[in-house]
Each structure stands twice: as structure tokens, then as C-alpha cells.
Short mmCIF file of C-alpha atoms in Angstrom, two decimals:
data_model
loop_
_atom_site.label_atom_id
_atom_site.label_comp_id
_atom_site.label_asym_id
_atom_site.label_seq_id
_atom_site.Cartn_x
_atom_site.Cartn_y
_atom_site.Cartn_z
CA MET A 1 -30.33 -22.45 186.28
CA ILE A 2 -29.77 -21.65 189.99
CA MET A 3 -26.89 -19.35 189.16
CA TRP A 4 -29.07 -17.49 186.64
CA GLU A 5 -31.93 -17.02 189.09
CA LEU A 6 -29.37 -15.92 191.73
CA MET A 7 -28.02 -13.39 189.24
CA THR A 8 -31.28 -12.12 188.03
CA GLY A 9 -33.70 -12.54 190.85
CA ARG A 10 -35.92 -14.09 188.49
CA ARG A 11 -37.22 -17.47 187.63
CA PRO A 12 -35.99 -18.97 184.26
CA PHE A 13 -38.72 -19.50 181.65
CA TRP A 14 -41.26 -17.65 183.53
CA ASP A 15 -43.08 -16.80 180.39
CA ARG A 16 -43.27 -20.40 179.18
CA ASN A 17 -45.57 -23.35 180.33
CA HIS A 18 -43.60 -25.97 182.14
CA ASP A 19 -44.50 -28.94 179.93
CA THR A 20 -42.82 -31.13 177.62
CA GLU A 21 -42.35 -28.48 174.77
CA LEU A 22 -40.21 -26.81 177.35
CA ILE A 23 -38.35 -29.94 178.24
CA ILE A 24 -37.64 -30.50 174.41
CA ASP A 25 -36.50 -26.89 173.95
CA ILE A 26 -34.04 -27.19 176.88
CA CYS A 27 -32.56 -30.39 175.80
CA ASP A 28 -32.19 -28.79 172.24
CA GLY A 29 -30.12 -25.99 173.99
CA LEU A 30 -32.56 -23.53 174.94
CA ARG A 31 -31.29 -21.33 177.84
CA PRO A 32 -32.54 -18.13 179.47
CA PRO A 33 -31.02 -14.78 178.18
CA ILE A 34 -27.69 -13.87 179.67
CA VAL A 35 -27.58 -10.56 181.33
CA THR A 36 -24.39 -8.40 180.50
CA ASN A 37 -23.91 -6.65 184.01
CA ALA A 38 -22.95 -9.80 185.87
CA PRO A 39 -19.65 -10.14 187.52
CA GLU A 40 -16.72 -11.07 185.32
CA GLY A 41 -16.17 -14.81 185.16
CA TYR A 42 -19.79 -15.51 186.52
CA ILE A 43 -21.23 -15.97 183.18
CA GLU A 44 -18.42 -18.08 181.94
CA LEU A 45 -19.09 -20.40 184.77
CA MET A 46 -22.73 -20.47 184.53
CA LYS A 47 -22.34 -21.25 180.72
CA GLU A 48 -20.20 -24.28 181.85
CA CYS A 49 -23.12 -25.45 183.95
CA TRP A 50 -25.32 -25.26 180.85
CA HIS A 51 -23.20 -27.55 178.71
CA LEU A 52 -25.46 -29.94 176.70
CA ASP A 53 -23.40 -32.79 177.74
CA PRO A 54 -24.16 -33.32 181.42
CA SER A 55 -20.74 -35.14 181.95
CA LYS A 56 -19.00 -32.02 180.90
CA ARG A 57 -20.69 -29.76 183.42
CA PRO A 58 -18.58 -28.94 186.50
CA GLN A 59 -19.04 -30.51 189.85
CA ILE A 60 -20.50 -28.59 192.57
CA THR A 61 -17.13 -28.29 194.42
CA ASP A 62 -15.86 -26.74 191.09
CA ILE A 63 -18.65 -24.36 191.06
CA ASN A 64 -18.19 -23.54 194.76
CA ASN A 65 -14.49 -22.97 194.24
CA GLY A 66 -15.21 -20.69 191.15
CA ILE A 67 -17.76 -18.61 193.22
CA MET A 68 -15.27 -18.21 195.98
CA ILE A 69 -12.52 -17.01 193.54
CA LEU A 70 -14.99 -14.64 192.12
CA THR A 71 -15.91 -13.27 195.33
CA ASN A 72 -12.32 -12.95 196.51
CA ASN A 73 -11.46 -11.23 193.35
CA GLU A 74 -14.18 -8.73 193.58
CA ARG A 75 -14.73 -8.09 197.34
CA ASN A 76 -16.95 -5.13 196.47
CA ILE A 77 -19.68 -7.38 195.03
CA ILE A 78 -22.73 -7.64 197.20
CA TYR A 79 -25.17 -10.31 196.57
CA ASN A 80 -28.67 -9.14 197.31
CA SER A 81 -31.09 -11.96 196.29
CA SER A 82 -34.30 -9.88 197.07
CA LYS A 83 -33.22 -7.32 194.30
CA ILE A 84 -34.35 -7.95 191.00
CA ILE A 85 -31.81 -7.02 188.16
CA GLU A 86 -33.34 -4.66 185.54
CA SER A 87 -31.69 -5.44 182.54
CA THR A 88 -32.88 -4.98 178.84
CA ASP A 89 -31.33 -8.40 178.20
CA ILE A 90 -34.09 -10.27 179.96
CA GLY A 91 -36.98 -8.04 179.50
CA PRO A 92 -39.36 -6.49 182.08
CA VAL A 93 -40.25 -7.90 185.45
CA PRO A 94 -42.64 -10.84 184.58
CA LYS A 95 -46.20 -11.51 185.77
CA SER A 96 -47.12 -14.90 187.01
CA ASN A 97 -47.68 -17.51 184.37
CA PRO A 98 -50.39 -20.00 185.47
CA GLY A 99 -48.51 -22.66 183.21
CA ALA A 100 -45.31 -22.36 185.31
CA ILE A 101 -45.14 -24.56 188.14
CA TYR A 102 -42.68 -23.78 190.90
CA LYS A 103 -42.74 -26.77 193.26
CA SER A 104 -40.88 -29.97 193.68
CA ARG A 105 -42.19 -32.78 191.64
CA SER A 106 -41.13 -35.77 189.64
CA LEU A 107 -40.63 -34.95 185.91
CA SER A 108 -39.76 -38.43 184.77
CA ALA A 109 -43.07 -39.06 183.01
CA MET A 110 -42.83 -35.53 181.35
CA ILE A 111 -39.07 -36.04 180.24
CA ASN A 112 -40.06 -39.58 178.87
CA SER A 113 -42.88 -38.09 176.97
CA ALA A 114 -40.76 -35.20 175.70
CA MET A 115 -38.06 -37.49 174.58
CA SER A 116 -40.52 -39.57 172.57
CA LEU A 117 -41.99 -36.58 171.01
CA ARG A 118 -38.71 -35.26 170.13
CA SER A 119 -37.71 -38.62 168.53
CA SER A 120 -40.92 -38.66 166.49
CA ARG A 121 -40.43 -35.07 165.35
CA ASN A 122 -36.76 -35.90 164.18
CA GLN A 123 -37.96 -39.07 162.30
CA SER A 124 -40.63 -36.90 160.75
CA ILE A 125 -38.04 -34.22 159.75
CA ASN A 126 -35.68 -36.99 158.30
CA LEU A 127 -38.45 -38.46 156.22
CA GLU A 128 -39.53 -34.96 154.74
CA LYS A 129 -35.80 -34.41 154.04
CA PHE A 130 -35.64 -37.78 152.15
CA LYS A 131 -38.94 -37.39 150.35
CA LYS A 132 -37.67 -33.88 149.18
CA ARG A 133 -34.30 -35.36 148.02
CA PHE A 134 -36.03 -38.21 146.09
CA GLU A 135 -38.55 -35.79 144.34
CA ASP A 136 -35.55 -33.64 143.40
CA ASP A 137 -33.83 -36.61 141.89
CA LEU A 138 -36.64 -37.34 139.63
CA ILE A 139 -36.73 -35.96 136.03
CA GLU A 140 -39.82 -36.08 134.17
CA ASP A 141 -39.54 -36.03 130.29
CA SER A 142 -42.25 -36.46 127.70
CA ASN A 143 -41.62 -38.75 124.63
CA ASP A 144 -43.11 -38.16 121.18
CA ASN A 145 -46.28 -40.24 122.04
CA GLY A 146 -47.23 -37.95 124.90
CA MET A 147 -45.93 -40.51 127.55
CA ILE A 148 -44.19 -39.45 130.69
CA LEU A 149 -40.92 -41.15 131.33
CA VAL A 150 -39.40 -40.73 134.81
CA ASN A 151 -35.75 -41.10 135.03
CA ARG A 152 -33.27 -41.22 137.95
CA LYS A 153 -30.56 -38.61 137.65
#
């Protein structure tokens, strides 16, 4: 996320409340939109940092080495952190969102709550899929006496 913020001059998820819903969405793979006018190689390195499996993300030394290589390959790149990149990929410059909190704080309780909610949702979805499959497997037939017979396929 830091690489994205440095590249765009914006805070990620500025338009969303920083709550358990956002945590769940990020755990499910939500990432900020990628701008197309980034230096070659930068986006690939940033995507590596966003890998869903934290153990497959690069170490800080690898990131540093990658950025050094990018800088050496493109000496004409000037990093100006005060300039906001205008890009149709990420929309207009945002206004402040009162639900977005930009200060250091412990997220342990929110993460635990988000993971619990995510687990409950997955169980609910699985139950609905099972119920639908069960209902689809039932065939209703009527006999001559008007009785309904329920048979499994």
C-alpha cells in the first residue's frame, strides 16, 4: 500500500470507511486501482507486495533492491511525493472521508471481528449452496390418489 501511495500521492481506500468490512474485502483480494502511467517494473513489484499469501511477498531488502534497479534504469524518473498523479484509473482527487482513520492504532480487535464475520458469511453461503443442491435433488411426483411422493434423484 505504501508503494501505491507513493506512486499516486493518495491514500488507499480513501472513499471507504476503515472498518471490518474493508478488512474482509482486503483479505479477499481488494486492492486499490493500478495507474497505468507508473514506471516500468514498478507495478509488478507493487503487485508482488500485494500477494494474498504474506509468505510470498518480497522482503524489504528485495523491495529496496527492486526500486534501486528501477531508479538506475530510469535516471530521468523524478519522485515528487507532493504531486498528485491525475489518472483516469483512480478517479478524481478525493475529498476527506470521516470514516477513514489515518493514524496509528491497533487493528487486532477489528481484524479478529472481521475474520469472525468472514467465517460466518462463508458458513452461511455454504449452507445456502447445500440447501439449494438438496432442493434441486428432490423430485415431487403425484400418484393416482393425489398423494405427493418425494423421491431422491
